[in-house]
Amino acid sequence: MDIHVVAPLASPAERSAVDAVLDPEIGPPVSGWRGGARTTADGHAARGGHEARGRRDLLLPALHAVQERIGWISQPALGYICRRLTVPPAEAYGVATFYAMFATRERPPIVAHVCDDIACRLSGAEETCAELERTIGPAGTPAATADGTASTWLRSPCLGLCERAPAALFTVAGETPRAFEAAPVDAIGIAARLRGASRARGPEADVRAIVPQAGDPALRLLARVGRIDPTSLAAYRASGGYEGLARALEIGPVATIEEVTASRLLGRGGAAFPTGRKWAAVASQPAQPHYLVCNADESEPGTFKDRVLLEHDPFAVIEGMTIEAFATGASRGYLYLRAEYPLAATRVAAAIAAARSAGLLGPDVAGSGFAFDIELRRGAGAYICGEETALFESIEGGRGEPRNKPPFPVEVGLFGRPTAINNVETLVNVPLILRDGAAAFAAVGTEGSSGPKLFCLSGHVARPGVYEVPFGTTLRELLDIAGGAPGGRTIRVILLGGAAGTFIGPEALDTPLTFEGTRAIGAALGSGVVMVFDETDDLVGTLRRIAAFFRDESCGQCVPCRVGTVRQEELLARLAAGRPRGSTADEVGLLREIGQAMRDASICGLGQTASSAIESALRVGVVTV
Amino acid sequence: MTAEADIARIPFEPPARPSHPPVPPPAVERPPVELTIDGRAVAVPAGSTILDACRAQGIDTPTLCYVENLTPVNVCRICVVEVAGSRTLVPACSRPAEAGMDVQTDSERVRLSRKMVLEFLGSSVDVSLAGPREPDGSIAAYAARYGADPSRYGDAAAPAAADERDARESGHHHPAAGEPTAATVSQPVKVDNELYVRDYSRCILCYKCVEACGVDAQNTFAIAVAGRGFDARISTEWNVGLPDSACVYCGNCIGVCPTGALMFRSEHEMRAAGTWDESAQTVTETICPYCGVGCALTLHVQDNSIVKVSSPMDSSVTDGHLCVKGRFGFEFVQNREG
């Protein structure tokens, strides 16, 4: 491989940040080629190249290390990473520039990422941004702080804090990098934190502001939220934790898969694929090793249920993964978490460490002889990495570009091996199924949609937050639990399933919230987003934000999505300006053609759903153009 | 007599040489795959793609990002076909033909997607040199066949300044105020060396050059895709000029570029001067004289001067790929001075 690094040597701080990640994995640099001191023995041979090249998957962790230490990734720093991992600089540059949270141009070490996505818009995010523009300057403008460190603010897509909108995420680079969120927050609060008045996570929000049902004994998925200390393994075990794993170890992998199949559990990430079938497919693959991935890249605007589970019940996710690994024959699991969730990252990392030291992860899980361990990997600001094959690419150290299917991940997945990939909420159901039995689990919900389900309520609803209801609860009942529209206002339209979902009108309020019920009205549950808009909301602006979101988040690989999302956004801008090309009917026809081509010809789900919400808004007539 | 002496008297006779080289074990005969294309039952050899099957039937299937000598990346999506039972259309170029498949190559959905791909590219990229140059396979002919009208998306936005697109960051974009125009990838041509130019206004992001520079041919990895979404672009590390990059000027990226985004500097300058005339060019097949490999060369000659060099894709020596000497070393032929 031709490694041609033109940059000067990276600074000591940059090198030590990279070494801190790479040394434990591949050892210190053995030659000048690998980033160490050049010696006469070096010559031009890439010594140790295979070993380093085999760890291409450490590229993102190394980029994160520099980003968090310095605040941006310089050319010398990237060059140093390239030498150490034997990655061609052009490829590494392509990877670094793919992710929104990696800066390849100098950026102040303190950044406020201000969410201006759908839910935060409804709570005044645009006004906040306008105020920041007035007081600090346009997004990206460096501002001085009390202690002389530079700071800035940037706009961000959904941060998954919709229940406490409007929200902002602060990243503070340095020797001890920090990241914390603030929600709800206004321009004054953001500016104060940037100035340095407070650069730490504030007191944790009241759990009832996140999960209004917290403490209700009927809850199953959210049973521990607000009731036990999420950082305590002992508390988790005392509340019935690890009973599911014990039963799985007792009945064996085949019976475990049968139990999950009998529960009729469907994936909760949006695609609603039967979990038991997926596990059985992976378990039966002759190719080895098998991998397991927990998809915690929850980036669908309006979705925050996985964040709540990871922050408040991290051991349940780990137990679910352990059971799944036992059933599918995997000895290594990856939990891929979006970078926007710093608290969840801390809690999950601590929980993995605690489980490992208690012998619940490692070479001999719970004394059963079964070996399994979990590695936490973080995304870096890319919605597309929630797509399963893009997520694999990202773990492997690449750009998050989805792969063509078939072959499916159960055959050819992470590192080209059979891989079971499941959403966080799906995995939290698993210990319940094993502990209580499939029959008890399937007794909840409907024939086609068994079990409890989490919904993310946001927008103009009295008590936003994550709610747990049995499948089959109607939309009206769910909204009643959340207190309905606030202040006597009326619900005008509901966005079901997030930006990739569907707008439905108030006439559909009696739809049962099941996979089959929503399908019957031409909608989909997706990731469980229920975002409420009332008559005061700017729906055209919301649609334009959704269109902008897809344009920003398209990976750019295939033509229908790369250009289609741009043309869709331009068309909405023309309609919003009241200046259609030809008649409005012409424009609507063109919009449908763009949507059809994206749906039919895009490689992955992002392009295939990028027009869904917009077309549905026109269909239900909530936006008149 | 001792046994030792016995052995010494036995003359050494090497084993008889085989009369013919060892024969590999017989290949496993795989039965042909039977499927239906446009209602016709067809049988194709196992391992064929849908595209192979269509072409064997004489069904003209447009392709842009597909080149025979590189791994299909199926990103342009112009070759999509409808397969019964599949929720979305499938790319013919990379999807293997399976027994029992029912393929439609000219359904309403296929025609619409192909039309839209042509419009999306036509409205954002200069595709005037894209595709094979024969009258029937040209992009203009396909646009006519599928009724593509790239002007439907409004006036083209102003071209970007040099290196402006290369500096764009992933994530948030800020739509400009006022009447939106149709975004394009227009930008100045990158001319930074004597051998070839990069005109990314013509780039449809088919990944061919990246593949040829990487594991599919050259293993140099001088270029990769950087950025994201509409701002994705082919870039060297940190967008440095080619002379500073890892580029070894093999020109294999030019050889596989389907749109003329990568071009010999000689061709670029002749086009700018209006002297490029393909109809006046002759083609001479020869063998590269530089080393002993014996690469097949195709010399393109106009007015008794070599204007560019390619290699046939079906050459068993080159697979269409060359090195800097074969690709660009033709100058010495034309050097009339001592």
mmCIF file of C-alpha atoms in Angstrom, chain A residues 399-597:
data_model
loop_
_atom_site.group_PDB
_atom_site.id
_atom_site.type_symbol
_atom_site.label_atom_id
_atom_site.label_comp_id
_atom_site.label_asym_id
_atom_site.label_seq_id
_atom_site.Cartn_x
_atom_site.Cartn_y
_atom_site.Cartn_z
ATOM 1 C CA ARG A 399 -17.378 6.330 5.358
ATOM 2 C CA GLY A 400 -20.917 5.481 6.410
ATOM 3 C CA GLU A 401 -22.023 4.424 2.956
ATOM 4 C CA PRO A 402 -24.696 1.708 2.938
ATOM 5 C CA ARG A 403 -23.954 -1.519 1.119
ATOM 6 C CA ASN A 404 -26.100 -3.028 -1.519
ATOM 7 C CA LYS A 405 -28.388 -5.784 -0.266
ATOM 8 C CA PRO A 406 -28.442 -8.760 -0.779
ATOM 9 C CA PRO A 407 -26.331 -10.188 0.777
ATOM 10 C CA PHE A 408 -28.008 -9.361 4.080
ATOM 11 C CA PRO A 409 -26.123 -8.869 7.364
ATOM 12 C CA VAL A 410 -27.173 -12.269 8.688
ATOM 13 C CA GLU A 411 -24.918 -13.723 5.966
ATOM 14 C CA VAL A 412 -22.360 -10.994 5.262
ATOM 15 C CA GLY A 413 -22.302 -8.320 7.922
ATOM 16 C CA LEU A 414 -19.668 -6.713 10.116
ATOM 17 C CA PHE A 415 -16.145 -7.566 8.877
ATOM 18 C CA GLY A 416 -17.870 -9.687 6.228
ATOM 19 C CA ARG A 417 -19.177 -12.156 8.812
ATOM 20 C CA PRO A 418 -22.680 -13.240 9.829
ATOM 21 C CA THR A 419 -23.993 -10.473 12.069
ATOM 22 C CA ALA A 420 -27.067 -10.057 14.216
ATOM 23 C CA ILE A 421 -27.890 -6.364 14.541
ATOM 24 C CA ASN A 422 -30.666 -5.170 16.793
ATOM 25 C CA ASN A 423 -32.020 -1.906 18.089
ATOM 26 C CA VAL A 424 -31.637 -0.949 21.767
ATOM 27 C CA GLU A 425 -35.338 -1.202 22.601
ATOM 28 C CA THR A 426 -35.550 -4.625 20.937
ATOM 29 C CA LEU A 427 -32.718 -5.855 23.144
ATOM 30 C CA VAL A 428 -34.328 -4.516 26.313
ATOM 31 C CA ASN A 429 -37.359 -6.700 25.547
ATOM 32 C CA VAL A 430 -35.181 -9.809 25.434
ATOM 33 C CA PRO A 431 -34.445 -10.262 29.172
ATOM 34 C CA LEU A 432 -38.185 -9.818 29.839
ATOM 35 C CA ILE A 433 -39.051 -12.562 27.351
ATOM 36 C CA LEU A 434 -36.533 -14.975 28.828
ATOM 37 C CA ARG A 435 -37.403 -14.142 32.436
ATOM 38 C CA ASP A 436 -41.197 -14.186 32.135
ATOM 39 C CA GLY A 437 -41.566 -16.568 29.208
ATOM 40 C CA ALA A 438 -42.727 -15.965 25.669
ATOM 41 C CA ALA A 439 -46.370 -16.563 26.472
ATOM 42 C CA ALA A 440 -46.495 -13.874 29.148
ATOM 43 C CA PHE A 441 -44.752 -11.445 26.802
ATOM 44 C CA ALA A 442 -47.015 -12.188 23.850
ATOM 45 C CA ALA A 443 -50.109 -11.852 26.031
ATOM 46 C CA VAL A 444 -49.496 -8.108 25.886
ATOM 47 C CA GLY A 445 -50.308 -6.296 22.652
ATOM 48 C CA THR A 446 -51.973 -7.711 19.589
ATOM 49 C CA GLU A 447 -51.546 -10.772 17.400
ATOM 50 C CA GLY A 448 -49.373 -8.938 14.893
ATOM 51 C CA SER A 449 -47.574 -6.692 17.380
ATOM 52 C CA SER A 450 -46.741 -8.333 20.673
ATOM 53 C CA GLY A 451 -45.427 -6.801 23.859
ATOM 54 C CA PRO A 452 -45.032 -3.315 25.260
ATOM 55 C CA LYS A 453 -43.873 -0.419 23.080
ATOM 56 C CA LEU A 454 -42.107 2.825 23.771
ATOM 57 C CA PHE A 455 -43.274 6.034 22.136
ATOM 58 C CA CYS A 456 -41.436 9.344 21.988
ATOM 59 C CA LEU A 457 -43.915 12.159 22.451
ATOM 60 C CA SER A 458 -42.782 15.645 21.604
ATOM 61 C CA GLY A 459 -43.988 18.873 20.108
ATOM 62 C CA HIS A 460 -47.170 20.487 21.345
ATOM 63 C CA VAL A 461 -48.268 17.949 23.883
ATOM 64 C CA ALA A 462 -48.789 18.754 27.577
ATOM 65 C CA ARG A 463 -46.266 16.273 28.988
ATOM 66 C CA PRO A 464 -43.700 15.249 26.372
ATOM 67 C CA GLY A 465 -41.452 12.283 27.077
ATOM 68 C CA VAL A 466 -41.004 8.564 26.577
ATOM 69 C CA TYR A 467 -44.170 6.553 27.208
ATOM 70 C CA GLU A 468 -44.673 2.823 27.501
ATOM 71 C CA VAL A 469 -48.011 1.389 26.408
ATOM 72 C CA PRO A 470 -49.103 -2.015 25.185
ATOM 73 C CA PHE A 471 -49.301 -2.359 21.423
ATOM 74 C CA GLY A 472 -52.862 -1.674 20.347
ATOM 75 C CA THR A 473 -53.318 1.462 22.418
ATOM 76 C CA THR A 474 -54.876 4.058 20.151
ATOM 77 C CA LEU A 475 -53.154 7.298 19.311
ATOM 78 C CA ARG A 476 -55.918 9.178 21.138
ATOM 79 C CA GLU A 477 -55.393 7.146 24.307
ATOM 80 C CA LEU A 478 -51.650 7.709 24.152
ATOM 81 C CA LEU A 479 -52.106 11.453 23.717
ATOM 82 C CA ASP A 480 -54.567 11.491 26.618
ATOM 83 C CA ILE A 481 -51.965 9.849 28.865
ATOM 84 C CA ALA A 482 -49.596 12.635 27.844
ATOM 85 C CA GLY A 483 -52.185 15.287 28.664
ATOM 86 C CA GLY A 484 -53.247 16.139 25.109
ATOM 87 C CA ALA A 485 -52.560 19.463 23.464
ATOM 88 C CA PRO A 486 -51.528 22.102 25.975
ATOM 89 C CA GLY A 487 -53.493 25.233 26.810
ATOM 90 C CA GLY A 488 -56.723 24.302 25.090
ATOM 91 C CA ARG A 489 -55.144 24.335 21.650
ATOM 92 C CA THR A 490 -56.219 21.806 19.055
ATOM 93 C CA ILE A 491 -54.123 19.128 17.434
ATOM 94 C CA ARG A 492 -53.758 19.885 13.769
ATOM 95 C CA VAL A 493 -51.511 17.077 12.616
ATOM 96 C CA ILE A 494 -49.232 14.386 14.004
ATOM 97 C CA LEU A 495 -45.900 13.246 12.632
ATOM 98 C CA LEU A 496 -45.655 9.514 13.143
ATOM 99 C CA GLY A 497 -42.259 7.830 12.809
ATOM 100 C CA GLY A 498 -40.002 10.876 12.538
ATOM 101 C CA ALA A 499 -38.566 12.671 9.531
ATOM 102 C CA ALA A 500 -38.716 9.398 7.584
ATOM 103 C CA GLY A 501 -42.313 8.889 8.759
ATOM 104 C CA THR A 502 -45.762 10.106 7.875
ATOM 105 C CA PHE A 503 -48.013 13.031 8.770
ATOM 106 C CA ILE A 504 -51.492 11.962 9.795
ATOM 107 C CA GLY A 505 -54.480 14.144 10.491
ATOM 108 C CA PRO A 506 -56.671 14.224 13.627
ATOM 109 C CA GLU A 507 -59.177 11.954 11.875
ATOM 110 C CA ALA A 508 -56.715 9.097 12.382
ATOM 111 C CA LEU A 509 -56.561 9.513 16.169
ATOM 112 C CA ASP A 510 -58.411 6.260 16.784
ATOM 113 C CA THR A 511 -55.836 4.223 14.893
ATOM 114 C CA PRO A 512 -54.480 1.451 17.098
ATOM 115 C CA LEU A 513 -50.744 1.881 17.485
ATOM 116 C CA THR A 514 -49.601 -1.405 16.032
ATOM 117 C CA PHE A 515 -47.478 -2.272 13.036
ATOM 118 C CA GLU A 516 -50.554 -3.546 11.205
ATOM 119 C CA GLY A 517 -52.845 -0.719 12.367
ATOM 120 C CA THR A 518 -50.589 2.049 11.126
ATOM 121 C CA ARG A 519 -49.876 0.168 7.923
ATOM 122 C CA ALA A 520 -53.625 0.099 7.269
ATOM 123 C CA ILE A 521 -53.736 3.919 7.188
ATOM 124 C CA GLY A 522 -50.650 4.173 4.978
ATOM 125 C CA ALA A 523 -48.330 5.135 7.794
ATOM 126 C CA ALA A 524 -45.670 3.312 9.814
ATOM 127 C CA LEU A 525 -44.709 3.268 13.470
ATOM 128 C CA GLY A 526 -41.062 3.607 12.557
ATOM 129 C CA SER A 527 -39.044 4.311 15.662
ATOM 130 C CA GLY A 528 -42.081 5.317 17.726
ATOM 131 C CA VAL A 529 -42.075 9.071 17.145
ATOM 132 C CA VAL A 530 -45.336 10.886 17.903
ATOM 133 C CA MET A 531 -44.783 14.572 17.297
ATOM 134 C CA VAL A 532 -47.765 16.832 17.793
ATOM 135 C CA PHE A 533 -48.394 20.034 15.853
ATOM 136 C CA ASP A 534 -51.169 22.455 16.653
ATOM 137 C CA GLU A 535 -52.796 25.191 14.648
ATOM 138 C CA THR A 536 -50.128 27.742 15.572
ATOM 139 C CA ASP A 537 -47.230 25.777 14.122
ATOM 140 C CA ASP A 538 -45.358 26.638 10.950
ATOM 141 C CA LEU A 539 -45.825 23.443 8.963
ATOM 142 C CA VAL A 540 -44.247 24.703 5.761
ATOM 143 C CA GLY A 541 -41.139 25.569 7.737
ATOM 144 C CA THR A 542 -41.209 22.119 9.285
ATOM 145 C CA LEU A 543 -41.367 20.482 5.862
ATOM 146 C CA ARG A 544 -38.468 22.586 4.659
ATOM 147 C CA ARG A 545 -36.467 21.559 7.721
ATOM 148 C CA ILE A 546 -37.204 17.903 6.978
ATOM 149 C CA ALA A 547 -36.109 18.347 3.365
ATOM 150 C CA ALA A 548 -32.925 20.107 4.505
ATOM 151 C CA PHE A 549 -32.285 17.292 6.963
ATOM 152 C CA PHE A 550 -32.312 14.646 4.247
ATOM 153 C CA ARG A 551 -30.134 16.760 1.993
ATOM 154 C CA ASP A 552 -27.581 17.155 4.781
ATOM 155 C CA GLU A 553 -27.677 13.537 5.864
ATOM 156 C CA SER A 554 -27.619 11.797 2.478
ATOM 157 C CA CYS A 555 -24.320 9.964 2.216
ATOM 158 C CA GLY A 556 -24.088 11.040 -1.430
ATOM 159 C CA GLN A 557 -23.364 7.602 -2.800
ATOM 160 C CA CYS A 558 -26.301 7.038 -5.161
ATOM 161 C CA VAL A 559 -27.714 9.542 -7.630
ATOM 162 C CA PRO A 560 -31.439 9.345 -6.743
ATOM 163 C CA CYS A 561 -30.818 10.311 -3.122
ATOM 164 C CA ARG A 562 -27.812 12.604 -3.581
ATOM 165 C CA VAL A 563 -29.522 14.814 -6.145
ATOM 166 C CA GLY A 564 -33.157 13.955 -5.372
ATOM 167 C CA THR A 565 -32.946 15.297 -1.819
ATOM 168 C CA VAL A 566 -31.505 18.555 -3.182
ATOM 169 C CA ARG A 567 -34.172 18.934 -5.846
ATOM 170 C CA GLN A 568 -36.881 18.177 -3.287
ATOM 171 C CA GLU A 569 -35.566 20.869 -0.981
ATOM 172 C CA GLU A 570 -35.330 23.429 -3.800
ATOM 173 C CA LEU A 571 -38.847 22.640 -4.905
ATOM 174 C CA LEU A 572 -40.239 23.196 -1.393
ATOM 175 C CA ALA A 573 -38.370 26.490 -1.216
ATOM 176 C CA ARG A 574 -40.029 27.584 -4.469
ATOM 177 C CA LEU A 575 -43.449 26.635 -3.131
ATOM 178 C CA ALA A 576 -42.811 28.372 0.182
ATOM 179 C CA ALA A 577 -41.778 31.520 -1.672
ATOM 180 C CA GLY A 578 -44.951 31.341 -3.699
ATOM 181 C CA ARG A 579 -42.958 31.161 -6.906
ATOM 182 C CA PRO A 580 -43.599 27.768 -8.449
ATOM 183 C CA ARG A 581 -42.117 26.860 -11.816
ATOM 184 C CA GLY A 582 -45.197 26.532 -13.993
ATOM 185 C CA SER A 583 -48.329 25.883 -11.963
ATOM 186 C CA THR A 584 -48.451 24.597 -8.407
ATOM 187 C CA ALA A 585 -49.924 21.386 -9.789
ATOM 188 C CA ASP A 586 -46.833 20.992 -11.987
ATOM 189 C CA GLU A 587 -44.627 21.345 -8.949
ATOM 190 C CA VAL A 588 -46.632 18.824 -6.940
ATOM 191 C CA GLY A 589 -46.403 16.403 -9.852
ATOM 192 C CA LEU A 590 -42.655 16.900 -10.032
ATOM 193 C CA LEU A 591 -42.360 16.379 -6.282
ATOM 194 C CA ARG A 592 -44.159 13.056 -6.643
ATOM 195 C CA GLU A 593 -41.833 11.978 -9.455
ATOM 196 C CA ILE A 594 -38.776 12.887 -7.380
ATOM 197 C CA GLY A 595 -40.215 10.944 -4.452
ATOM 198 C CA GLN A 596 -41.030 7.928 -6.593
ATOM 199 C CA ALA A 597 -37.510 7.767 -8.032
#
